[in-house]
Short mmCIF file of C-alpha atoms in Angstrom, two decimals:
data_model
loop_
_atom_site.label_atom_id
_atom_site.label_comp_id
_atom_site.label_asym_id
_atom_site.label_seq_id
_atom_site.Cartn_x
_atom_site.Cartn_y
_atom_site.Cartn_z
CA UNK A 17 -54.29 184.31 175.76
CA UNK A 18 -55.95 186.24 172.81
CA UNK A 19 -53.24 184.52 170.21
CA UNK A 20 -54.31 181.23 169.93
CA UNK A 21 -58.32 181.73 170.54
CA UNK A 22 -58.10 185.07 168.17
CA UNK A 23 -56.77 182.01 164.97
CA UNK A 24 -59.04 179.92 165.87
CA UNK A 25 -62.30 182.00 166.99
CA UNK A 26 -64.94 180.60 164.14
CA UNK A 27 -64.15 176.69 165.26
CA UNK A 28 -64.11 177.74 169.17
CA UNK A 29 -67.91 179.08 168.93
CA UNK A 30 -70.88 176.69 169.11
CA UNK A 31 -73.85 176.05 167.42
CA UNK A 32 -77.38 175.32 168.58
CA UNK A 33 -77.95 171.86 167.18
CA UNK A 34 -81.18 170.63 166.85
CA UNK A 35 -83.72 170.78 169.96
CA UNK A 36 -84.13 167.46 171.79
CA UNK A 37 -86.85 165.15 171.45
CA UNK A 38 -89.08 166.20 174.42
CA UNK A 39 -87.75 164.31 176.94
CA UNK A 40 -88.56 162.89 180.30
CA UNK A 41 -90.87 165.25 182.03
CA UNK A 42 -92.12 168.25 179.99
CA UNK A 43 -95.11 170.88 181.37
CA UNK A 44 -95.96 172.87 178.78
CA UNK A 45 -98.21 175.59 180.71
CA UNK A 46 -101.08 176.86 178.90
CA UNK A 47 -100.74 173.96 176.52
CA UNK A 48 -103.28 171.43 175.78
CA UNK A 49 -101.26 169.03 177.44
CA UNK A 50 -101.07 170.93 180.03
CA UNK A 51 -104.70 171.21 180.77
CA UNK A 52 -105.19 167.75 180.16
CA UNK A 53 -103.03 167.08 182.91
CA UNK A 54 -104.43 169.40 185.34
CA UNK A 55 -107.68 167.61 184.77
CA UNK A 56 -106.08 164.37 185.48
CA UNK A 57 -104.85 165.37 188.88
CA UNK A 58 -108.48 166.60 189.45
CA UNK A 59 -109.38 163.23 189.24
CA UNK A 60 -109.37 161.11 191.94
CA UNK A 61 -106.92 158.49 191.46
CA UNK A 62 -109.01 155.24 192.03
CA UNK A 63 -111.80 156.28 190.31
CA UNK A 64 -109.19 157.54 187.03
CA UNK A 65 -107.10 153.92 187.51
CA UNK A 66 -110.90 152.13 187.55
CA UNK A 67 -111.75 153.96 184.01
CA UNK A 68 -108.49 153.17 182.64
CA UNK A 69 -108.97 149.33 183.73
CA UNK A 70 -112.73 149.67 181.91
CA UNK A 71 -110.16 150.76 178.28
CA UNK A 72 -111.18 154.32 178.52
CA UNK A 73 -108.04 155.49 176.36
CA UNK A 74 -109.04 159.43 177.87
CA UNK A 75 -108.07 157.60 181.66
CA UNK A 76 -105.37 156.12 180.76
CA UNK A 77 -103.19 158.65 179.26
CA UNK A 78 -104.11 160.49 181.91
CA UNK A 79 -103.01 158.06 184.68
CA UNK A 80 -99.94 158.04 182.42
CA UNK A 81 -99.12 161.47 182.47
CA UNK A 82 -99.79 161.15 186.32
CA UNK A 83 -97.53 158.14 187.11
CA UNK A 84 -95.38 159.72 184.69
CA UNK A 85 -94.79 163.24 186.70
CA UNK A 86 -95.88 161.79 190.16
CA UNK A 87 -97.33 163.41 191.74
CA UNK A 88 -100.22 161.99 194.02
CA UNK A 89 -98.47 158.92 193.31
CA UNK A 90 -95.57 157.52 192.32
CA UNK A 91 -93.45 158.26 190.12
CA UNK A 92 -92.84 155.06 187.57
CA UNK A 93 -92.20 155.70 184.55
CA UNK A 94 -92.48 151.80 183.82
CA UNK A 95 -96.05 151.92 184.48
CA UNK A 96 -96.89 155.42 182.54
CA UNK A 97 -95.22 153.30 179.52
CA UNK A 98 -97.90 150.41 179.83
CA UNK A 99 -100.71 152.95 180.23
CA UNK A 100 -99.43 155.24 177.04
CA UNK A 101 -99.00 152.35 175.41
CA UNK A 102 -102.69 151.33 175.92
CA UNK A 103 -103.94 154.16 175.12
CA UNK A 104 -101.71 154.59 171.87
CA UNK A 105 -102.92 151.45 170.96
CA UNK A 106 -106.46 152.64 170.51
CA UNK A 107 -105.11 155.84 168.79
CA UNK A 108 -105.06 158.14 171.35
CA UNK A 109 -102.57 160.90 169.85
CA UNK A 110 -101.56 162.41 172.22
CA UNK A 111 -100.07 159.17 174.08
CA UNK A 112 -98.88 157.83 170.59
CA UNK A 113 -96.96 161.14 170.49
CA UNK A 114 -95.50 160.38 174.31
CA UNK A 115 -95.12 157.08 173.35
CA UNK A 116 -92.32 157.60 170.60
CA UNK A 117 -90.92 160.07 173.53
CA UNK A 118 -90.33 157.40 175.75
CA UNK A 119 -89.10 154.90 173.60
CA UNK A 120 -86.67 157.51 171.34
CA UNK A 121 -85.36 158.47 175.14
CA UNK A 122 -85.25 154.67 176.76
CA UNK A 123 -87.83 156.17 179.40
CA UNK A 124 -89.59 152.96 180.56
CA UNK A 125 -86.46 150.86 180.28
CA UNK A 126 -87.11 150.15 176.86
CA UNK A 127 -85.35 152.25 173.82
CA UNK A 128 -86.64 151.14 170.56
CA UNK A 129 -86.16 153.54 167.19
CA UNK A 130 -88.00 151.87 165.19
CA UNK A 131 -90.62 152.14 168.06
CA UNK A 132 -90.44 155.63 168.11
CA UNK A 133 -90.50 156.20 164.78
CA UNK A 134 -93.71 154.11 164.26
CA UNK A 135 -95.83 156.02 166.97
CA UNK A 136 -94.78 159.39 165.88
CA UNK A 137 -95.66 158.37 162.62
CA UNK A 138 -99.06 156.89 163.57
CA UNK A 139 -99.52 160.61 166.06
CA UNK A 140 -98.29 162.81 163.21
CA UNK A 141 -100.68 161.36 160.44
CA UNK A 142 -103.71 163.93 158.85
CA UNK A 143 -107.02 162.93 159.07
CA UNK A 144 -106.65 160.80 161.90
CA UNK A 145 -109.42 160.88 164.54
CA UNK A 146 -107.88 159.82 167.43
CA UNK A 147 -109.46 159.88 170.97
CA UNK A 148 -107.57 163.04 171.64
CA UNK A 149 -109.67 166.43 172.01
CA UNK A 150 -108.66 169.84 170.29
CA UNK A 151 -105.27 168.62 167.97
CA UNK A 152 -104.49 171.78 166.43
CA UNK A 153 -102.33 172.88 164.37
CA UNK A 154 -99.73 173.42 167.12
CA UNK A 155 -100.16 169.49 168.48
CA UNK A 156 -99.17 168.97 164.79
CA UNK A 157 -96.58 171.00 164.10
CA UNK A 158 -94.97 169.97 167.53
CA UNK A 159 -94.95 166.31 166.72
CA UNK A 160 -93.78 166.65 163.24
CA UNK A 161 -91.14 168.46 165.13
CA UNK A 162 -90.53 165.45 167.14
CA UNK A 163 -90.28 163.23 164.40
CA UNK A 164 -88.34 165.22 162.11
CA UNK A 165 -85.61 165.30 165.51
CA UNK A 166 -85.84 161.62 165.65
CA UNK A 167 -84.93 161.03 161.77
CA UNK A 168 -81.82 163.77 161.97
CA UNK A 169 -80.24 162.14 165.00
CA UNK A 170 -80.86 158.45 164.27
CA UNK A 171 -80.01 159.26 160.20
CA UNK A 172 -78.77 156.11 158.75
CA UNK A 173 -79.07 153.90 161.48
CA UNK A 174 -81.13 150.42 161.41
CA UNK A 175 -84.33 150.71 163.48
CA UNK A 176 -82.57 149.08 166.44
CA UNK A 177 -81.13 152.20 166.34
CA UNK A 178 -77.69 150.68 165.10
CA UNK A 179 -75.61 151.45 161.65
CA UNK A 180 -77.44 149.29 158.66
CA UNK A 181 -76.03 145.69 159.04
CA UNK A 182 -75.43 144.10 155.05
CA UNK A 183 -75.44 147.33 153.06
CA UNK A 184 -72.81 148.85 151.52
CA UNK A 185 -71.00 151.93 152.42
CA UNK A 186 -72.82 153.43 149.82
CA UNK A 187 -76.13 152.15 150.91
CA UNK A 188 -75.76 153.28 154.61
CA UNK A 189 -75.03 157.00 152.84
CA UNK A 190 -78.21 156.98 151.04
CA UNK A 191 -80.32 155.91 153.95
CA UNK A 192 -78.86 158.55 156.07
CA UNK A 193 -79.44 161.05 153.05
CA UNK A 194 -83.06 160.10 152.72
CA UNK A 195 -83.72 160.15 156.45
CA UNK A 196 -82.00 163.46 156.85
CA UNK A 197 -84.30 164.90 153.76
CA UNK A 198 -87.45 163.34 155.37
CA UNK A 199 -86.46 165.17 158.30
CA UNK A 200 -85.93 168.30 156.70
CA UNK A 201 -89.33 168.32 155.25
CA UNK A 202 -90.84 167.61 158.54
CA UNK A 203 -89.09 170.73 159.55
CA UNK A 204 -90.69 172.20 156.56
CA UNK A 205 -93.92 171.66 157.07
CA UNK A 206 -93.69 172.44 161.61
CA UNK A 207 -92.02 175.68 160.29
CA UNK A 208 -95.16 176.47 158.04
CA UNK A 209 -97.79 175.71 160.91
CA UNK A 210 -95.57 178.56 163.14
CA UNK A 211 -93.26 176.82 165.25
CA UNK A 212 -90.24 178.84 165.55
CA UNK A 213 -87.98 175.25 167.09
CA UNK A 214 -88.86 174.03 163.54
CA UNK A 215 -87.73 176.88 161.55
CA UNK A 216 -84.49 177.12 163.44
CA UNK A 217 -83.59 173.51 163.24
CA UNK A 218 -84.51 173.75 159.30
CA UNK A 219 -82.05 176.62 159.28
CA UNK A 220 -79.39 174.32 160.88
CA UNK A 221 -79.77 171.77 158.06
CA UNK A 222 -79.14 174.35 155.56
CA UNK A 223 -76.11 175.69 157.19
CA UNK A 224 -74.54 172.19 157.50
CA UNK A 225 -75.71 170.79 154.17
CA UNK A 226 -77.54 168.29 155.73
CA UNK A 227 -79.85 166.38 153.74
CA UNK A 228 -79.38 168.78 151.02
CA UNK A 229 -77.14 171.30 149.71
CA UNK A 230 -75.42 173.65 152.22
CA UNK A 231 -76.88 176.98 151.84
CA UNK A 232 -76.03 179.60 154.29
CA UNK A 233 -78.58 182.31 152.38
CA UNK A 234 -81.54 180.21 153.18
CA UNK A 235 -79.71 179.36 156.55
CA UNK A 236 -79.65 183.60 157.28
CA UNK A 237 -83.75 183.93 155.88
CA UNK A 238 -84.69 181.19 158.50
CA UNK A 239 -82.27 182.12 161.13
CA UNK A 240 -83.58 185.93 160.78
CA UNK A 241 -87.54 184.93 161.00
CA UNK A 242 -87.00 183.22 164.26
CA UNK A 243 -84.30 185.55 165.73
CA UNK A 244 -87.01 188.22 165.38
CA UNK A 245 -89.38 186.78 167.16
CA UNK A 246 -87.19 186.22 170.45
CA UNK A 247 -86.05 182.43 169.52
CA UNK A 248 -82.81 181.94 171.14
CA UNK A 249 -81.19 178.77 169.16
CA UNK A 250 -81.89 181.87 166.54
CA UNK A 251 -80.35 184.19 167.89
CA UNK A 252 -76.86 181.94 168.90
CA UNK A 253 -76.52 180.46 165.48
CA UNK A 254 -77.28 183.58 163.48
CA UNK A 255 -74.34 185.33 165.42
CA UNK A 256 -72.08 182.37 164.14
CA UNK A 257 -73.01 182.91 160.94
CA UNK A 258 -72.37 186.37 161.51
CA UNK A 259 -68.64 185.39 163.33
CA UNK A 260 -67.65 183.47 160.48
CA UNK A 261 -69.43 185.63 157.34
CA UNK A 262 -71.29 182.36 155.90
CA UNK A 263 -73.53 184.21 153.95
CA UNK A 264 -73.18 187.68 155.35
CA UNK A 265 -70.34 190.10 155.56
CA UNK A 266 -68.46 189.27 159.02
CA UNK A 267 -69.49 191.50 162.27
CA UNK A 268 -68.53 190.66 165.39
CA UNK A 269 -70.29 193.75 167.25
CA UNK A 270 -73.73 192.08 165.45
CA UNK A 271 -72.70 188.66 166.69
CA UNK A 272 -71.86 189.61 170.25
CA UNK A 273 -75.51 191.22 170.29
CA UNK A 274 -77.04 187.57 169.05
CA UNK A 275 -74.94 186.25 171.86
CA UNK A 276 -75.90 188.19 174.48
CA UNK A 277 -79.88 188.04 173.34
CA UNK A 278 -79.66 184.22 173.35
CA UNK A 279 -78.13 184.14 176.64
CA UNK A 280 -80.19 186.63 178.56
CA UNK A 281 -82.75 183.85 177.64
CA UNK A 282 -80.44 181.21 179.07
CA UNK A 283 -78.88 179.45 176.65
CA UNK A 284 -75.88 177.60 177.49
CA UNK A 285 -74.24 177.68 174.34
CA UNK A 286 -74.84 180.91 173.66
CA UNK A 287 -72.78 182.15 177.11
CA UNK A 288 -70.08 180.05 175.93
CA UNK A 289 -70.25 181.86 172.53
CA UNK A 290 -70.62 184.93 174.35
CA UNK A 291 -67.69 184.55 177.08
CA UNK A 292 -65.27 184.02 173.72
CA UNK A 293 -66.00 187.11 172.67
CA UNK A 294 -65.45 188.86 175.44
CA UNK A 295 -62.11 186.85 176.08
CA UNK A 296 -60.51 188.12 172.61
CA UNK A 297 -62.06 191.58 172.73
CA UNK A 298 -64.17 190.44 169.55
CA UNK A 299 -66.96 192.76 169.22
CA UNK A 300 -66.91 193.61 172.46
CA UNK A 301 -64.51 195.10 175.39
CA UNK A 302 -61.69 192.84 175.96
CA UNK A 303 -62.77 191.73 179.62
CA UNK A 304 -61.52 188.01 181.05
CA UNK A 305 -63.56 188.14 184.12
CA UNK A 306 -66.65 188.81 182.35
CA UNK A 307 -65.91 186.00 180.16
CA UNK A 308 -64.95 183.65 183.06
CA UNK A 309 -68.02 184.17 184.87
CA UNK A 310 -70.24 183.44 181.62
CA UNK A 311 -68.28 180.14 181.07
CA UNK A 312 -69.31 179.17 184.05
CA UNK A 313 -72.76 180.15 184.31
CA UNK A 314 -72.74 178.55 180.47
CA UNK A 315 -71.59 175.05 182.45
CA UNK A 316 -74.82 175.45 184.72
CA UNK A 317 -77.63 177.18 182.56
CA UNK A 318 -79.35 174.12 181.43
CA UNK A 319 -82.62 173.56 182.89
CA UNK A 320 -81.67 176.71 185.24
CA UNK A 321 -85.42 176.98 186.64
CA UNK A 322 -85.13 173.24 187.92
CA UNK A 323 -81.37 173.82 189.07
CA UNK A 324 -81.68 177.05 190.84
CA UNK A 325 -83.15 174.98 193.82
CA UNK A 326 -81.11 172.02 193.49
CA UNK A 327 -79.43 172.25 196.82
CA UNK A 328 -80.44 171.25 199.78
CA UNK A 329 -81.88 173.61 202.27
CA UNK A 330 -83.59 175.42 199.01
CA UNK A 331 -87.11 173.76 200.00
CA UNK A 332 -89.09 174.67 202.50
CA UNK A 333 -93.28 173.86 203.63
CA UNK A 334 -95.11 176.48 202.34
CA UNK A 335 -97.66 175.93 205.13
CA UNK A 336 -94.97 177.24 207.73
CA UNK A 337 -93.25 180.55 208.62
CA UNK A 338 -89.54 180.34 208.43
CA UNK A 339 -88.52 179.44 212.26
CA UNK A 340 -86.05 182.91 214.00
CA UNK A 341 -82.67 181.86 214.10
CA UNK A 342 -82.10 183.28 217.75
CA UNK A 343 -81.05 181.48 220.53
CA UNK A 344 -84.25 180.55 222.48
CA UNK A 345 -85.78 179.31 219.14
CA UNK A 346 -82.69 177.11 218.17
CA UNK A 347 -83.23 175.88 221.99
CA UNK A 348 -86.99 175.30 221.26
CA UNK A 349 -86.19 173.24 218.26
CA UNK A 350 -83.33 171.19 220.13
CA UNK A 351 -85.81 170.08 222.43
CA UNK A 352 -88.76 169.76 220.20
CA UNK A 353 -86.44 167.25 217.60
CA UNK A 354 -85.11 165.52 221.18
CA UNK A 355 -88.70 164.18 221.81
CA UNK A 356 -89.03 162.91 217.89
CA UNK A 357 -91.14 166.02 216.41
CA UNK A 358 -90.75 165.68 212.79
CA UNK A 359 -91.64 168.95 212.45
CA UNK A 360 -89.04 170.42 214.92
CA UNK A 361 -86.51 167.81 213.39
CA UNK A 362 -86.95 169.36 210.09
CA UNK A 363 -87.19 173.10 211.02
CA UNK A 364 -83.85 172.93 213.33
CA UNK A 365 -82.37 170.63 210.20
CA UNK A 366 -83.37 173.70 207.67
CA UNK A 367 -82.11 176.15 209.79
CA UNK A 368 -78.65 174.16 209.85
CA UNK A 369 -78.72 174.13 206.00
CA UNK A 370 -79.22 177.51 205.95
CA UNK A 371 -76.04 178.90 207.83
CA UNK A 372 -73.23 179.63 205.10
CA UNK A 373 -70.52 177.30 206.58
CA UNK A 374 -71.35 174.33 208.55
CA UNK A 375 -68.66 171.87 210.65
CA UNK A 376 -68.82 168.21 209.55
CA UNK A 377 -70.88 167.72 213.31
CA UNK A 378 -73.52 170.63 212.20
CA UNK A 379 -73.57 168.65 208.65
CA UNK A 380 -73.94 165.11 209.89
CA UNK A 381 -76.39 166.29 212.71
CA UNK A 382 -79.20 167.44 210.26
CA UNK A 383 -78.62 164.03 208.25
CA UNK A 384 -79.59 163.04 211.29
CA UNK A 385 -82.59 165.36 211.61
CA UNK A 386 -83.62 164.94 208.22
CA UNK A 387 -83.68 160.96 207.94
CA UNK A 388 -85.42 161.06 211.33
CA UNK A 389 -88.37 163.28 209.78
CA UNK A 390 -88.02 162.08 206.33
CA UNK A 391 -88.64 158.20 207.78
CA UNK A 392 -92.05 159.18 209.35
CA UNK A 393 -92.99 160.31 206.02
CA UNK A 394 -92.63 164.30 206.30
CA UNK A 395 -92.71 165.46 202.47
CA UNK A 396 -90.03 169.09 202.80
CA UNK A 397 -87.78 166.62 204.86
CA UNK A 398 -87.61 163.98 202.13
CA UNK A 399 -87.21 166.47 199.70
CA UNK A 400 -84.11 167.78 201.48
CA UNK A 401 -82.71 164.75 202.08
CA UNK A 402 -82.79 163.28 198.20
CA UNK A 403 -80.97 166.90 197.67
CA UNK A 404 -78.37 165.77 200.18
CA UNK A 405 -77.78 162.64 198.55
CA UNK A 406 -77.62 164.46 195.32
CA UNK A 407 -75.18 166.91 196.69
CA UNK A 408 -73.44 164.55 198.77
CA UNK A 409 -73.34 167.13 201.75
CA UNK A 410 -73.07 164.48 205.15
CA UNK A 411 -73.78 161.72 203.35
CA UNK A 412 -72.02 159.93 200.60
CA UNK A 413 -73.37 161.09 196.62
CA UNK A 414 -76.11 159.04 195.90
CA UNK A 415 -78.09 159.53 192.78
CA UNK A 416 -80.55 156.39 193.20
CA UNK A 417 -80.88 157.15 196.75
CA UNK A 418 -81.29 161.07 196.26
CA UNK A 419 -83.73 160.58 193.38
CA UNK A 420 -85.82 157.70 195.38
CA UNK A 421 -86.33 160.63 198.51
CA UNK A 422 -87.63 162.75 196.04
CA UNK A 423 -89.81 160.49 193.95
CA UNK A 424 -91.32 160.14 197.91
CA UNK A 425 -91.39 163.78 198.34
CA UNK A 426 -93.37 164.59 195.31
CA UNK A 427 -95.78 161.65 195.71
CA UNK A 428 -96.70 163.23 199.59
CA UNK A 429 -97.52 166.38 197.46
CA UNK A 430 -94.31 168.32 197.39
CA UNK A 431 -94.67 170.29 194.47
CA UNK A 432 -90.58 171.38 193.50
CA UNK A 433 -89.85 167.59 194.08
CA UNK A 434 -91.51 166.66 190.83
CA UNK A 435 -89.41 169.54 188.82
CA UNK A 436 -85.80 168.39 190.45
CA UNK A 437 -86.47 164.37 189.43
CA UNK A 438 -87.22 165.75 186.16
CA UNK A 439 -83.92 167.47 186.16
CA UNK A 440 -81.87 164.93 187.91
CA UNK A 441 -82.80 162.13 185.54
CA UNK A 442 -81.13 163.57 183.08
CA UNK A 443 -77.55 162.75 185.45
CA UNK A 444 -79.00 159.04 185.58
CA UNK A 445 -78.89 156.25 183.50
CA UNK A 446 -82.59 154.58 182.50
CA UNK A 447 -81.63 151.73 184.72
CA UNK A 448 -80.74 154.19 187.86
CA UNK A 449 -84.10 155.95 187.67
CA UNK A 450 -85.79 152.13 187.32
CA UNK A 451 -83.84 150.71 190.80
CA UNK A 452 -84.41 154.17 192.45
CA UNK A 453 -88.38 154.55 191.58
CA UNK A 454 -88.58 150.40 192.68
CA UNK A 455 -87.16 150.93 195.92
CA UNK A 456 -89.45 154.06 196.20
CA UNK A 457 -92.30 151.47 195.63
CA UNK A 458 -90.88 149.22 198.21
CA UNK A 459 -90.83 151.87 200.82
CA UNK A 460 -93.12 152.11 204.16
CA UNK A 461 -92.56 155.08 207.11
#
């Protein structure tokens, strides 16, 4: 095994690209954002839809950042578009920053570059007043971040977001080279407010030559500021320099230690890096189970908080104690989900879900249980079921159905069913999550 992998080790290893534009539901805690939302929710919804109908731009970014994560409400991100976009419109920054999210991402149904480009543009410009309170320097950094991310991965396409129809080879090359050096000084100047993403993603430039000369030195000085300070694309993509000795003199045992820093934070591509080491003995003790098991946590790590519950059975109501598993209980329950108890039709239903192996009666008696408690509007059993339909456990894989039960679920108040749309969307296509939130719209107990 070690022959071919040991050639070819510097290609096999990965490195951390540039961090996504945020995308469909971020909660930044502690963050301004944050707050903002928080204050939203402790508004109550008529009277924050009536201020937002009145043009108070403060209402309606935060109805849109509530119709946005739904919670109280729908989900829809079709109407959080129309309110950010109202609120953008009278220069809200903070919605002209969400704004270019949605449309660099298609959230909304609608994916327009040159869209996102011009809000992040309007968001990221000084001396702007804006509606928005408190826009430090970390709301600045963090959406010259975002722009910078939307230049580098759309370099050299039109602003439909399609190669440059009429030029000339040579003409496409020198947009691309003057978007990628825009971007790089974006980088630049998030990196010199303090945000560690920006420094790292600057370092990647350098190390590919992107937008400017490749230089692995100023690639290692960038790499080593953030890797310092606990930032994990840092970490991953310093040990490749360090695998391949761009810039440094090769050491494995050094990379391995990037590796394993990076993914003790949970970065996917860093256990990948990590499991190749430990398959060829680079750095590390030879050890193929090791390295099988971190391939295959690398293949699940992203968004790890969100997917650590993404099976069903994994939610429960808080408000209850977890139901014995005895006999006379398990009678008690029978009889309780017999009459139509919701609440005895979800308990027996999560106790089912709980057992390690299940026949395909015990599975396709709590979709039973669930649908029945789910239909009368019980949040945990709604939640459950959309997991179901994720998982396709009893019930054939269902993504717009599965996403649609939760979209319910975290409307009704079900906290963890707002975090798992967020990570299930990403599975989805923009017009999946569309059909699945308008049938969630369309839905009575």
């Amino acid at each position: 095994m070690r022959g071919w992998s040991q050639r070819f080790l510097p290609l096999t290893l990965l490195l951390a690209l540039t961090q996504p534009v945020a995308g469909q539901v971020e909660d930044r805690s502690g963050s301004q954002q944050g707050m903002e939302r928080a204050a939203g929710q402790a508004i109550p919804l008529e009277q924050l839809r009536q201020a937002a109908s009145e043009g108070a731009a403060a209402a309606q970014y935060l109805l849109a950042l509530r119709l946005e994560r739904g919670t109280g409400v729908l989900q829809n991100y079709s109407q959080a578009l129309q309110w950010f976009t109202a609120a953008a419109q009278q220069g809200h920054r903070r919605a002209q920053q969400r704004l270019g999210h949605y449309y660099h991402s298609g959230l909304g149904g609608v994916q327009d570059r040159a869209a996102a480009r011009h809000w992040l543009e309007l968001a990221a410009r000084e001396g702007q007043e804006g509606t928005a309170t408190d826009w430090s320097s970390a709301d600045r950094a963090q959406v010259l971040m975002d722009l910078a991310a939307v230049l580098e991965q759309g370099a050299g396409q039109s602003e439909t977001g399609q190669n440059e129809t009429g030029q000339s080879e040579t003409g496409q090359n020198e947009t691309k080279q003057a978007d990628l050096r825009r971007a790089a000084e974006l980088y630049r100047q998030a990196a010199d407010l303090g945000l560690l993403e920006a420094v790292t993603s600057l370092g990647v430039m350098y190390q590919n030559g992107s937008g400017m000369p490749q230089d692995f030195a100023a690639a290692l000085r960038l790499y080593e500021q953030a890797a310092a300070a606990g930032q994990a694309r840092a970490q991953n993509n310093l040990g490749l320099l360090y695998v391949r000795g761009n810039g440094v003199v090769q050491d494995y045992t050094r990379a391995a230690a990037l590796f394993q820093a990076a993914a003790e934070q949970g970065l996917a591509v860093a256990m990948g890096n990590l499991a190749t080491m430990y398959e060829n003995g680079y750095g590390v003790p030879l050890d193929e189970a090791l390295a099988a098991d971190l391939y295959r946590r690398a293949g699940r790590a992203d968004s790890a908080s969100a997917r650590r519950n993404l099976q069903p059975g994994a939610i429960f109501d808080a408000r209850l104690v977890p139901p014995g598993e005895d006999a006379e209980t398990l009678a008690r329950l029978r009889q309780g989900a017999e009459r139509g108890d919701p609440l005895a039709q979800f308990l027996l239903g999560w106790v089912l879900l709980k057992q390690d192996a299940l026949s395909q009666a015990d599975r396709a008696q709590v979709a039973e249980l669930l649908q029945a408690a789910a239909q009368v509007g019980y949040p945990p059993a709604m939640a459950n079921l959309g997991l179901m339909y994720v998982e396709g456990r009893a019930l054939p894989q269902d993504y717009v159905l599965g996403y649609m039960w939760l979209v319910l679920a975290a409307s009704a108040g079900q906290e963890e069913a707002a975090a798992l749309t967020a990570e299930l969307s990403r599975r989805m296509t923009q017009a999946q999550i569309a059909e699945a939130q308008d049938w969630a719209s369309r839905w009575n107990p």
